[in-house]
Amino acid sequence: MRSSQPILGLALAVMLATGLAGCNEKRDLGFQGWVEADMIFVSPDEAGRVTKLDVREGDAVKVGDALYDVDDDLQLADLNQNKATLANAQQVFDRADSLRKTGSGTQAALDSAVSDLRVAQARVVTSQTRLTRRKGFAPVAGTIQQIYFREGEMVAAQRPVLSIMPPGNMKLRFFVPETELPKLAIGDEVRIACDNCAADLTAKIYFIATSAEYTPPVIYSLDERNKLVYLIQARPSRLDTLRVGQPISVYLNPKTPVADKR
């Protein structure tokens, strides 16, 4: 029994040393970031009440699809008034043109009638455009991300009724400390990790900030000595596995070191 005690003590010492060594190893937690997207906001030119919504949040739309209607009573009344003005201007022009041909009218009167007719025509076109724009159509293909005004609600001029997220507008934003910046370059591929994401998810860097900033409150630096960080933005290779606002971890891809490519 006594001879086994030194062996047991040696085994415990080895296990303890191994455990301490594992604790001293620095775990690579990657660069912390999140998913964002450049939204397309669709809004009316003039204030009005939303009378109809043709889409719901999460719907996929194509270019030209109907999105919403805003009440058009004022625009329709303006169009009718300008059409009446155009009719009067046309009559004045016809009379001035007829008198000029018979020699009873003057060229000045005809020129004035032509000018008034052109102004009236332009106003009708403007009114028709204002009336047409009371209906919102999708300017791009994508997914309805959020609806800000519902049927019956008043929306101000140039305030978005809804937002559309084109698939290609999704991006990843993360910060790296100054000491790690030389390891990254535009066009580099990085590995992305998140909860329940695909293991082979990657992204390509397309933007690196040229000026530093202090660590934002929502990003906790893994090394307190690195107080200055640089914003990096990348486009993910697969868009179907990510959601806007989702936290991610970004790792350098060891398969394509920057030093070798340069």
Short mmCIF file of C-alpha atoms in Angstrom, two decimals:
data_model
loop_
_atom_site.label_atom_id
_atom_site.label_comp_id
_atom_site.label_asym_id
_atom_site.label_seq_id
_atom_site.Cartn_x
_atom_site.Cartn_y
_atom_site.Cartn_z
CA MET A 1 0.00 0.00 0.00
CA ARG A 2 2.81 2.42 0.81
CA SER A 3 4.49 1.86 -2.56
CA SER A 4 1.39 3.02 -4.39
CA GLN A 5 1.23 6.41 -2.66
CA PRO A 6 4.15 7.99 -4.56
CA ILE A 7 2.65 6.82 -7.85
CA LEU A 8 -0.75 8.25 -6.94
CA GLY A 9 0.84 11.53 -5.90
CA LEU A 10 2.75 11.75 -9.17
CA ALA A 11 -0.44 11.14 -11.16
CA LEU A 12 -2.25 13.88 -9.27
CA ALA A 13 0.61 16.28 -9.88
CA VAL A 14 0.56 15.57 -13.61
CA MET A 15 -3.20 16.09 -13.76
CA LEU A 16 -2.96 19.35 -11.84
CA ALA A 17 -0.18 20.62 -14.07
CA THR A 18 -2.18 19.72 -17.16
CA GLY A 19 -5.24 21.52 -15.80
CA LEU A 20 -3.25 24.63 -14.98
CA ALA A 21 -1.68 24.61 -18.40
CA GLY A 22 -5.12 24.42 -19.96
CA CYS A 23 -6.30 27.34 -17.87
CA ASN A 24 -3.32 29.40 -18.95
CA GLU A 25 -4.03 28.80 -22.64
CA LYS A 26 -5.70 31.82 -24.22
CA ARG A 27 -8.93 30.83 -25.88
CA ASP A 28 -9.59 32.50 -29.25
CA LEU A 29 -13.01 34.10 -28.89
CA GLY A 30 -12.73 35.93 -32.19
CA PHE A 31 -13.80 39.48 -32.94
CA GLN A 32 -17.26 40.30 -31.66
CA GLY A 33 -19.82 41.85 -34.00
CA TRP A 34 -23.37 41.73 -35.29
CA VAL A 35 -25.47 41.51 -38.45
CA GLU A 36 -26.85 44.65 -40.08
CA ALA A 37 -28.47 45.55 -43.39
CA ASP A 38 -28.86 48.66 -45.52
CA MET A 39 -32.63 49.02 -45.70
CA ILE A 40 -34.57 50.63 -48.52
CA PHE A 41 -37.23 52.94 -47.08
CA VAL A 42 -40.35 53.58 -49.18
CA SER A 43 -42.27 56.77 -48.41
CA PRO A 44 -44.90 59.02 -50.03
CA ASP A 45 -43.99 62.42 -51.46
CA GLU A 46 -46.82 64.12 -49.58
CA ALA A 47 -48.58 63.60 -46.28
CA GLY A 48 -51.72 61.51 -46.17
CA ARG A 49 -53.61 58.63 -44.59
CA VAL A 50 -52.69 55.05 -45.43
CA THR A 51 -55.79 53.48 -46.98
CA LYS A 52 -54.43 50.10 -48.02
CA LEU A 53 -51.49 47.80 -47.30
CA ASP A 54 -50.74 45.14 -49.90
CA VAL A 55 -47.91 43.42 -48.00
CA ARG A 56 -47.03 42.10 -44.58
CA GLU A 57 -43.72 41.90 -42.74
CA GLY A 58 -41.68 39.03 -44.09
CA ASP A 59 -43.28 39.04 -47.56
CA ALA A 60 -40.97 38.76 -50.55
CA VAL A 61 -41.52 41.44 -53.21
CA LYS A 62 -40.26 42.06 -56.73
CA VAL A 63 -39.56 45.35 -58.45
CA GLY A 64 -42.86 47.06 -59.25
CA ASP A 65 -45.02 45.13 -56.77
CA ALA A 66 -47.77 47.18 -55.09
CA LEU A 67 -46.98 48.03 -51.48
CA TYR A 68 -49.54 50.54 -50.16
CA ASP A 69 -52.06 53.25 -51.05
CA VAL A 70 -52.35 56.71 -49.52
CA ASP A 71 -55.54 58.78 -49.77
CA ASP A 72 -55.58 60.87 -52.96
CA ASP A 73 -58.56 63.23 -52.55
CA LEU A 74 -56.47 66.41 -52.60
CA GLN A 75 -54.33 65.26 -55.51
CA LEU A 76 -57.40 64.23 -57.52
CA ALA A 77 -59.05 67.61 -56.90
CA ASP A 78 -55.87 69.39 -57.98
CA LEU A 79 -55.76 67.32 -61.18
CA ASN A 80 -59.38 68.15 -62.02
CA GLN A 81 -58.77 71.85 -61.45
CA ASN A 82 -55.71 71.86 -63.69
CA LYS A 83 -57.60 69.93 -66.38
CA ALA A 84 -60.26 72.66 -66.34
CA THR A 85 -57.58 75.32 -66.63
CA LEU A 86 -56.05 73.40 -69.52
CA ALA A 87 -59.41 73.28 -71.30
CA ASN A 88 -59.80 77.06 -70.99
CA ALA A 89 -56.24 77.62 -72.18
CA GLN A 90 -56.91 75.40 -75.19
CA GLN A 91 -60.00 77.44 -76.08
CA VAL A 92 -58.08 80.72 -75.81
CA PHE A 93 -55.33 79.33 -77.99
CA ASP A 94 -57.77 78.06 -80.61
CA ARG A 95 -59.49 81.47 -80.76
CA ALA A 96 -56.20 83.39 -80.96
CA ASP A 97 -54.91 81.05 -83.64
CA SER A 98 -58.09 81.43 -85.67
CA LEU A 99 -58.05 85.24 -85.41
CA ARG A 100 -54.39 85.36 -86.38
CA LYS A 101 -55.08 83.35 -89.53
CA THR A 102 -57.87 85.71 -90.57
CA GLY A 103 -55.80 88.78 -89.80
CA SER A 104 -58.06 89.96 -86.98
CA GLY A 105 -55.72 88.91 -84.18
CA THR A 106 -52.17 89.86 -83.31
CA GLN A 107 -49.08 87.71 -83.04
CA ALA A 108 -48.61 88.87 -79.45
CA ALA A 109 -52.02 87.51 -78.46
CA LEU A 110 -51.20 84.17 -80.09
CA ASP A 111 -47.82 83.97 -78.35
CA SER A 112 -49.49 84.66 -75.00
CA ALA A 113 -52.07 81.96 -75.64
CA VAL A 114 -49.35 79.46 -76.57
CA SER A 115 -47.46 80.25 -73.35
CA ASP A 116 -50.56 79.84 -71.19
CA LEU A 117 -51.41 76.55 -72.92
CA ARG A 118 -47.95 75.10 -72.26
CA VAL A 119 -48.10 76.10 -68.60
CA ALA A 120 -51.52 74.49 -68.22
CA GLN A 121 -50.30 71.29 -69.88
CA ALA A 122 -47.29 71.11 -67.55
CA ARG A 123 -49.50 71.55 -64.51
CA VAL A 124 -51.74 68.68 -65.61
CA VAL A 125 -48.70 66.42 -65.99
CA THR A 126 -47.49 67.44 -62.53
CA SER A 127 -50.91 66.70 -61.02
CA GLN A 128 -51.04 63.31 -62.71
CA THR A 129 -47.61 62.47 -61.31
CA ARG A 130 -48.66 63.51 -57.79
CA LEU A 131 -51.76 61.34 -58.11
CA THR A 132 -49.80 58.33 -59.35
CA ARG A 133 -47.36 58.55 -56.48
CA ARG A 134 -50.12 58.04 -53.93
CA LYS A 135 -49.52 54.35 -54.61
CA GLY A 136 -46.28 52.86 -53.35
CA PHE A 137 -44.43 50.30 -55.46
CA ALA A 138 -41.35 48.25 -54.63
CA PRO A 139 -38.25 49.98 -56.04
CA VAL A 140 -36.11 46.88 -55.40
CA ALA A 141 -36.56 43.16 -54.87
CA GLY A 142 -36.28 41.93 -51.31
CA THR A 143 -38.16 41.15 -48.11
CA ILE A 144 -40.49 43.47 -46.22
CA GLN A 145 -38.51 44.07 -43.06
CA GLN A 146 -40.78 46.39 -41.08
CA ILE A 147 -44.05 48.29 -41.51
CA TYR A 148 -44.17 51.64 -39.71
CA PHE A 149 -47.67 52.86 -40.60
CA ARG A 150 -50.82 50.76 -40.82
CA GLU A 151 -54.16 51.33 -42.55
CA GLY A 152 -55.91 54.39 -41.14
CA GLU A 153 -52.75 56.03 -39.81
CA MET A 154 -51.46 59.40 -41.00
CA VAL A 155 -47.98 59.43 -42.49
CA ALA A 156 -45.98 62.61 -42.97
CA ALA A 157 -44.30 63.53 -46.23
CA GLN A 158 -41.10 61.57 -46.86
CA ARG A 159 -41.67 59.43 -43.77
CA PRO A 160 -41.26 55.74 -44.65
CA VAL A 161 -44.36 53.58 -44.60
CA LEU A 162 -42.22 50.43 -44.69
CA SER A 163 -38.71 49.18 -45.29
CA ILE A 164 -37.39 46.55 -47.69
CA MET A 165 -34.23 44.52 -47.17
CA PRO A 166 -32.57 43.44 -50.43
CA PRO A 167 -30.59 40.22 -49.88
CA GLY A 168 -27.37 41.76 -51.14
CA ASN A 169 -27.56 44.59 -48.60
CA MET A 170 -26.88 42.37 -45.57
CA LYS A 171 -23.54 43.02 -43.91
CA LEU A 172 -21.49 42.11 -40.87
CA ARG A 173 -19.97 44.77 -38.62
CA PHE A 174 -17.21 44.06 -36.14
CA PHE A 175 -14.32 45.84 -34.49
CA VAL A 176 -10.68 44.84 -34.29
CA PRO A 177 -7.93 46.33 -32.10
CA GLU A 178 -5.15 48.32 -33.66
CA THR A 179 -2.61 45.53 -33.18
CA GLU A 180 -4.70 43.12 -35.29
CA LEU A 181 -5.40 45.56 -38.12
CA PRO A 182 -2.33 44.63 -40.25
CA LYS A 183 -3.67 41.06 -40.46
CA LEU A 184 -6.77 42.17 -42.39
CA ALA A 185 -7.22 43.58 -45.87
CA ILE A 186 -10.13 44.34 -48.18
CA GLY A 187 -11.09 41.17 -50.02
CA ASP A 188 -9.96 38.84 -47.24
CA GLU A 189 -12.21 35.96 -46.29
CA VAL A 190 -13.05 35.50 -42.60
CA ARG A 191 -14.89 32.73 -40.78
CA ILE A 192 -18.19 33.49 -39.03
CA ALA A 193 -19.60 31.72 -35.99
CA CYS A 194 -22.96 32.22 -34.28
CA ASP A 195 -25.55 30.22 -32.40
CA ASN A 196 -26.89 27.34 -34.53
CA CYS A 197 -25.18 28.68 -37.66
CA ALA A 198 -23.59 26.57 -40.37
CA ALA A 199 -20.01 25.55 -39.64
CA ASP A 200 -18.74 26.68 -43.04
CA LEU A 201 -20.15 30.22 -42.92
CA THR A 202 -17.71 32.81 -44.26
CA ALA A 203 -17.70 36.49 -45.23
CA LYS A 204 -15.56 38.76 -47.39
CA ILE A 205 -14.25 42.07 -46.08
CA TYR A 206 -15.22 45.07 -48.21
CA PHE A 207 -14.65 48.00 -45.83
CA ILE A 208 -11.96 48.89 -43.27
CA ALA A 209 -12.23 52.16 -41.38
CA THR A 210 -9.33 54.55 -41.85
CA SER A 211 -9.75 56.18 -38.44
CA ALA A 212 -9.84 54.61 -35.01
CA GLU A 213 -12.49 55.01 -32.35
CA TYR A 214 -12.86 54.04 -28.74
CA THR A 215 -14.41 50.70 -27.96
CA PRO A 216 -18.23 51.02 -28.11
CA PRO A 217 -20.09 50.14 -24.90
CA VAL A 218 -21.74 47.10 -26.50
CA ILE A 219 -18.39 45.58 -27.50
CA TYR A 220 -16.27 44.22 -24.68
CA SER A 221 -12.59 44.12 -25.57
CA LEU A 222 -10.84 40.86 -24.79
CA ASP A 223 -7.66 42.74 -24.00
CA GLU A 224 -8.00 45.82 -21.82
CA ARG A 225 -4.77 47.24 -23.24
CA ASN A 226 -6.41 47.71 -26.64
CA LYS A 227 -8.55 50.79 -26.23
CA LEU A 228 -8.68 51.84 -29.87
CA VAL A 229 -10.54 49.73 -32.39
CA TYR A 230 -11.30 49.90 -36.12
CA LEU A 231 -14.63 49.18 -37.74
CA ILE A 232 -14.64 46.34 -40.30
CA GLN A 233 -17.55 45.44 -42.58
CA ALA A 234 -17.94 42.21 -44.55
CA ARG A 235 -20.49 40.57 -46.86
CA PRO A 236 -21.60 37.07 -45.77
CA SER A 237 -21.38 34.24 -48.27
CA ARG A 238 -24.72 32.76 -47.20
CA LEU A 239 -27.63 35.03 -46.37
CA ASP A 240 -30.26 32.46 -45.43
CA THR A 241 -28.68 31.62 -42.07
CA LEU A 242 -28.33 35.13 -40.66
CA ARG A 243 -30.78 37.64 -39.21
CA VAL A 244 -30.48 41.38 -38.69
CA GLY A 245 -29.27 42.18 -35.18
CA GLN A 246 -27.84 38.71 -34.61
CA PRO A 247 -24.54 38.66 -32.64
CA ILE A 248 -21.62 36.92 -34.33
CA SER A 249 -17.97 36.05 -33.77
CA VAL A 250 -15.46 36.62 -36.55
CA TYR A 251 -12.25 34.60 -36.91
CA LEU A 252 -9.34 35.06 -39.26
CA ASN A 253 -9.19 32.35 -41.89
CA PRO A 254 -5.87 30.51 -41.47
CA LYS A 255 -6.16 29.02 -44.95
CA THR A 256 -5.64 32.39 -46.65
CA PRO A 257 -3.11 34.39 -44.61
CA VAL A 258 -2.78 37.98 -45.70
CA ALA A 259 1.02 37.91 -45.62
CA ASP A 260 1.13 35.13 -48.23
CA LYS A 261 -1.30 36.88 -50.56
CA ARG A 262 0.73 40.06 -50.46
#
